[in-house]
């Protein structure tokens, strides 16, 4: 009976925990876009829960049975459900990303004016698309809004936090991955992507599930909330640069 449920195809999921015995925790499978399938033996029954973004209090869906023979069928149904939810979330995320990119396109002239007004971005240039693609083939896709900035303007040093140039990203990405494994994995967040830093040594990254921009410094206890998303971060930096430029003109 136990062997039967172990033969279930978990699709795009990654099994992160598996225990053959009837204990509270028996199985956990991680899926893209913040979904988790959890199975355990609780109060004389098997319970399969679909969790999203670590919200254990409010499972997306729950399956229960006291009959172990039903587990393969229930697990198969749960896998179909969570894979469908994950695909839907991926489509919605892509749509949001494209909306944010279109939003940035609408501010192109303003961003250009800020880059031209700031002494810190005088030598900044757009990154070649083939170089961006080389990075992505070596590591992972760059988030859409950040990719747009790199291709159209390059990195950003208008104010803190600064946003990496492609060269800086190539240097920082492996270091960030090590920091994630050693320190950041204890925090509740989705997949992450580094985009820049702060003067205190903090790593600034995008939580790819929520889109939020956060800062991490291993000397601090908590993650720092920096911006609702990459677009709001960039446009905030642009406003600071333009205001500073206007003040300098008035002096």
Coordinates of C-alpha atoms in Angstrom, one line a residue:
X1 CA 0.0 0.0 0.0
X2 CA 2.8 2.4 0.9
X3 CA 4.7 1.5 -2.3
X4 CA 1.6 2.2 -4.4
X5 CA 1.4 5.9 -3.5
X6 CA 5.1 6.3 -3.9
X7 CA 4.7 5.4 -7.5
X8 CA 2.5 8.4 -8.2
X9 CA 3.9 10.8 -10.8
X10 CA 4.3 14.2 -9.2
X11 CA 4.7 16.0 -12.5
X12 CA 6.7 19.3 -12.3
X13 CA 6.9 18.9 -8.5
X14 CA 10.1 18.3 -6.6
X15 CA 9.9 15.9 -3.7
X16 CA 11.6 17.5 -0.7
X17 CA 10.5 15.1 2.0
X18 CA 9.3 11.5 2.0
X19 CA 8.8 9.0 4.9
X20 CA 7.3 5.6 4.3
X21 CA 6.0 5.2 7.9
X22 CA 2.7 6.4 9.2
X23 CA 3.9 9.5 11.0
X24 CA 2.5 13.0 11.0
X25 CA 4.8 14.1 8.2
X26 CA 5.0 11.8 5.3
X27 CA 5.4 13.7 2.1
X28 CA 6.1 17.2 0.8
X29 CA 6.4 18.2 -2.9
X30 CA 7.2 21.7 -4.0
X31 CA 5.7 23.1 -7.2
X32 CA 6.4 26.3 -9.2
X33 CA 4.8 29.6 -8.2
X34 CA 4.8 29.0 -4.5
X35 CA 2.7 25.8 -4.3
X36 CA 3.3 22.9 -2.0
X37 CA 1.7 19.5 -1.7
X38 CA 1.8 18.2 1.9
X39 CA 0.7 14.8 3.1
X40 CA 0.6 13.3 6.6
X41 CA -1.1 11.0 9.0
X42 CA -3.2 13.0 11.5
X43 CA -5.9 11.8 13.9
X44 CA -6.3 8.4 12.3
X45 CA -6.5 9.6 8.7
X46 CA -4.4 10.7 5.8
X47 CA -4.6 14.4 5.0
X48 CA -3.3 15.9 1.8
X49 CA -3.1 19.7 1.8
X50 CA -2.3 22.1 -1.1
X51 CA -0.5 25.1 0.4
X52 CA 0.3 28.4 -1.4
X53 CA 3.0 30.9 -0.3
X54 CA 3.5 29.2 3.1
X55 CA 0.0 29.9 4.3
X56 CA -0.6 26.8 6.3
X57 CA -3.6 28.3 8.1
X58 CA -5.6 28.5 4.9
X59 CA -4.9 25.5 2.6
X60 CA -6.0 26.1 -1.0
X61 CA -7.5 22.6 -1.0
X62 CA -7.6 19.6 1.3
X63 CA -8.2 15.9 0.8
X64 CA -8.8 13.3 3.6
X65 CA -9.2 9.5 3.8
X66 CA -8.7 6.8 6.4
X67 CA -8.3 4.2 3.7
X68 CA -4.7 3.9 2.5
X69 CA -5.8 2.2 -0.6
X70 CA -7.3 5.4 -1.8
X71 CA -4.1 7.4 -1.5
X72 CA -2.8 6.8 -5.0
X73 CA -6.0 8.1 -6.5
X74 CA -6.2 11.0 -4.1
X75 CA -2.6 12.0 -4.7
X76 CA -3.1 11.8 -8.4
X77 CA -6.1 14.1 -8.1
X78 CA -4.2 16.5 -5.9
X79 CA -1.3 16.6 -8.3
X80 CA -3.6 17.5 -11.2
X81 CA -5.2 20.2 -9.1
X82 CA -1.9 21.8 -7.9
X83 CA -0.3 21.6 -11.4
X84 CA -3.4 23.5 -12.9
X85 CA -3.2 26.1 -10.1
X86 CA 0.6 26.5 -10.7
X87 CA 0.1 27.0 -14.5
X88 CA -2.7 29.5 -13.9
X89 CA -0.4 31.4 -11.5
X90 CA 2.4 31.4 -14.1
X91 CA 0.1 32.9 -16.7
X92 CA -1.2 35.6 -14.3
X93 CA 2.4 36.4 -13.3
X94 CA 3.4 36.8 -16.9
X95 CA 0.5 39.1 -17.6
X96 CA 1.4 41.2 -14.5
X97 CA 5.1 41.4 -15.7
X98 CA 4.1 42.5 -19.1
X99 CA 1.8 45.2 -17.6
X100 CA 4.7 46.4 -15.5
X101 CA 7.0 46.5 -18.5
X102 CA 4.4 48.5 -20.5
X103 CA 4.2 50.9 -17.5
X104 CA 7.9 51.5 -17.6
X105 CA 7.7 52.1 -21.3
X106 CA 5.3 54.9 -20.5
X107 CA 8.0 56.5 -18.3
X108 CA 10.9 56.1 -20.7
X109 CA 11.4 59.8 -21.3
X110 CA 11.3 60.5 -17.5
X111 CA 13.8 57.7 -16.8
X112 CA 16.1 59.0 -19.6
X113 CA 15.9 62.5 -18.1
X114 CA 16.9 61.1 -14.7
X115 CA 19.9 59.2 -16.1
X116 CA 21.1 62.3 -18.0
X117 CA 20.6 64.5 -14.9
X118 CA 22.6 62.3 -12.5
X119 CA 26.3 62.3 -12.3
X120 CA 26.2 58.7 -11.1
X121 CA 24.8 57.3 -14.3
X122 CA 26.9 59.3 -16.9
X123 CA 28.8 56.3 -18.0
X124 CA 25.9 53.9 -17.9
X125 CA 24.9 52.2 -21.1
X126 CA 22.3 49.7 -22.2
X127 CA 23.4 46.1 -22.1
X128 CA 23.8 44.1 -25.4
X129 CA 20.9 41.7 -25.8
X130 CA 23.3 38.8 -26.6
X131 CA 25.1 39.4 -23.4
X132 CA 21.8 39.3 -21.4
X133 CA 20.9 36.1 -23.2
X134 CA 24.3 34.5 -22.3
X135 CA 23.7 35.2 -18.7
X136 CA 20.2 33.7 -18.9
X137 CA 21.5 30.6 -20.6
X138 CA 24.1 30.1 -18.0
X139 CA 22.0 30.9 -14.9
X140 CA 18.2 31.7 -15.1
X141 CA 15.9 34.2 -16.8
X142 CA 16.2 37.7 -15.6
X143 CA 12.8 39.2 -14.3
X144 CA 11.0 41.1 -17.1
X145 CA 11.2 44.6 -15.6
X146 CA 14.8 44.3 -14.6
X147 CA 15.6 42.9 -18.0
X148 CA 13.9 45.8 -19.7
X149 CA 16.0 48.3 -17.6
X150 CA 19.2 46.5 -18.6
X151 CA 18.4 46.4 -22.3
X152 CA 17.2 50.0 -22.4
X153 CA 19.4 51.9 -19.9
X154 CA 21.8 49.5 -18.0
X155 CA 22.3 49.4 -14.3
X156 CA 21.0 52.2 -12.0
X157 CA 23.0 54.4 -9.6
X158 CA 20.5 57.2 -9.2
X159 CA 20.1 56.6 -5.4
X160 CA 20.1 53.7 -3.0
X161 CA 19.5 50.9 -3.5
X162 CA 21.6 50.7 -6.6
X163 CA 20.6 48.3 -9.3
X164 CA 23.3 46.0 -10.8
X165 CA 24.8 46.4 -14.3
X166 CA 25.0 43.1 -16.1
X167 CA 28.7 42.7 -15.2
X168 CA 27.8 43.3 -11.5
X169 CA 25.0 40.8 -11.7
X170 CA 27.3 38.2 -13.2
X171 CA 29.6 38.7 -10.3
X172 CA 26.9 38.8 -7.6
X173 CA 24.6 36.0 -8.7
X174 CA 26.8 33.1 -7.6
X175 CA 27.5 34.8 -4.3
X176 CA 23.8 35.4 -3.8
X177 CA 23.1 31.8 -4.4
X178 CA 25.5 30.8 -1.7
X179 CA 24.0 33.4 0.7
X180 CA 20.6 32.0 -0.1
X181 CA 21.7 28.4 0.8
X182 CA 23.5 29.4 3.9
X183 CA 21.3 32.1 5.4
X184 CA 18.2 33.2 3.5
X185 CA 16.6 29.8 3.2
X186 CA 15.3 30.1 6.8
X187 CA 12.9 32.9 5.8
X188 CA 9.5 32.4 4.2
X189 CA 9.6 33.7 0.7
X190 CA 9.4 32.4 -2.8
X191 CA 12.2 32.0 -5.3
X192 CA 14.4 35.1 -5.4
X193 CA 16.6 37.0 -7.8
X194 CA 19.3 39.6 -6.8
X195 CA 19.0 43.0 -8.4
X196 CA 21.3 45.3 -6.4
X197 CA 22.5 46.4 -3.0
X198 CA 22.6 49.0 -0.2
X199 CA 25.5 50.7 1.4
X200 CA 25.2 48.7 4.6
X201 CA 26.0 45.5 2.7
X202 CA 22.5 44.3 2.2
X203 CA 21.6 42.3 -0.8
X204 CA 18.5 43.6 -2.6
X205 CA 16.4 41.0 -4.4
X206 CA 13.0 40.4 -6.0
X207 CA 10.7 37.8 -4.4
X208 CA 9.6 36.2 -7.7
X209 CA 6.3 34.9 -6.3
X210 CA 5.0 38.2 -4.8
X211 CA 7.1 40.6 -7.0
X212 CA 8.1 42.5 -3.8
X213 CA 11.6 44.0 -3.5
X214 CA 13.3 43.2 -0.3
X215 CA 16.7 43.6 1.3
X216 CA 18.7 41.0 3.2
X217 CA 21.7 41.5 5.6
X218 CA 22.8 38.5 7.6
X219 CA 23.6 40.8 10.5
X220 CA 19.9 41.7 10.9
X221 CA 17.1 39.5 12.1
X222 CA 14.5 40.3 9.5
X223 CA 14.1 40.9 5.8
X224 CA 13.7 44.6 4.9
X225 CA 10.7 45.6 2.8
X226 CA 12.0 48.0 0.1
X227 CA 9.3 48.3 -2.6
X228 CA 6.0 46.8 -3.7
X229 CA 7.6 45.8 -7.0
X230 CA 10.6 46.6 -9.3
X231 CA 8.7 49.3 -11.2
X232 CA 7.8 51.3 -8.1
X233 CA 11.4 51.0 -6.9
X234 CA 12.8 52.3 -10.2
X235 CA 10.3 55.1 -10.5
X236 CA 11.0 56.1 -6.9
X237 CA 14.7 56.3 -7.7
X238 CA 14.0 58.4 -10.8
X239 CA 11.9 60.9 -8.8
X240 CA 14.7 61.2 -6.2
X241 CA 17.2 61.9 -9.0
X242 CA 15.0 64.5 -10.7
X243 CA 14.2 66.3 -7.5
X244 CA 17.9 66.4 -6.6
X245 CA 18.7 67.7 -10.1
X246 CA 16.1 70.5 -9.7
X247 CA 17.5 71.5 -6.3
X248 CA 21.0 71.7 -7.8
X249 CA 19.7 74.0 -10.5
X250 CA 18.2 76.3 -7.9
X251 CA 21.4 76.7 -6.0

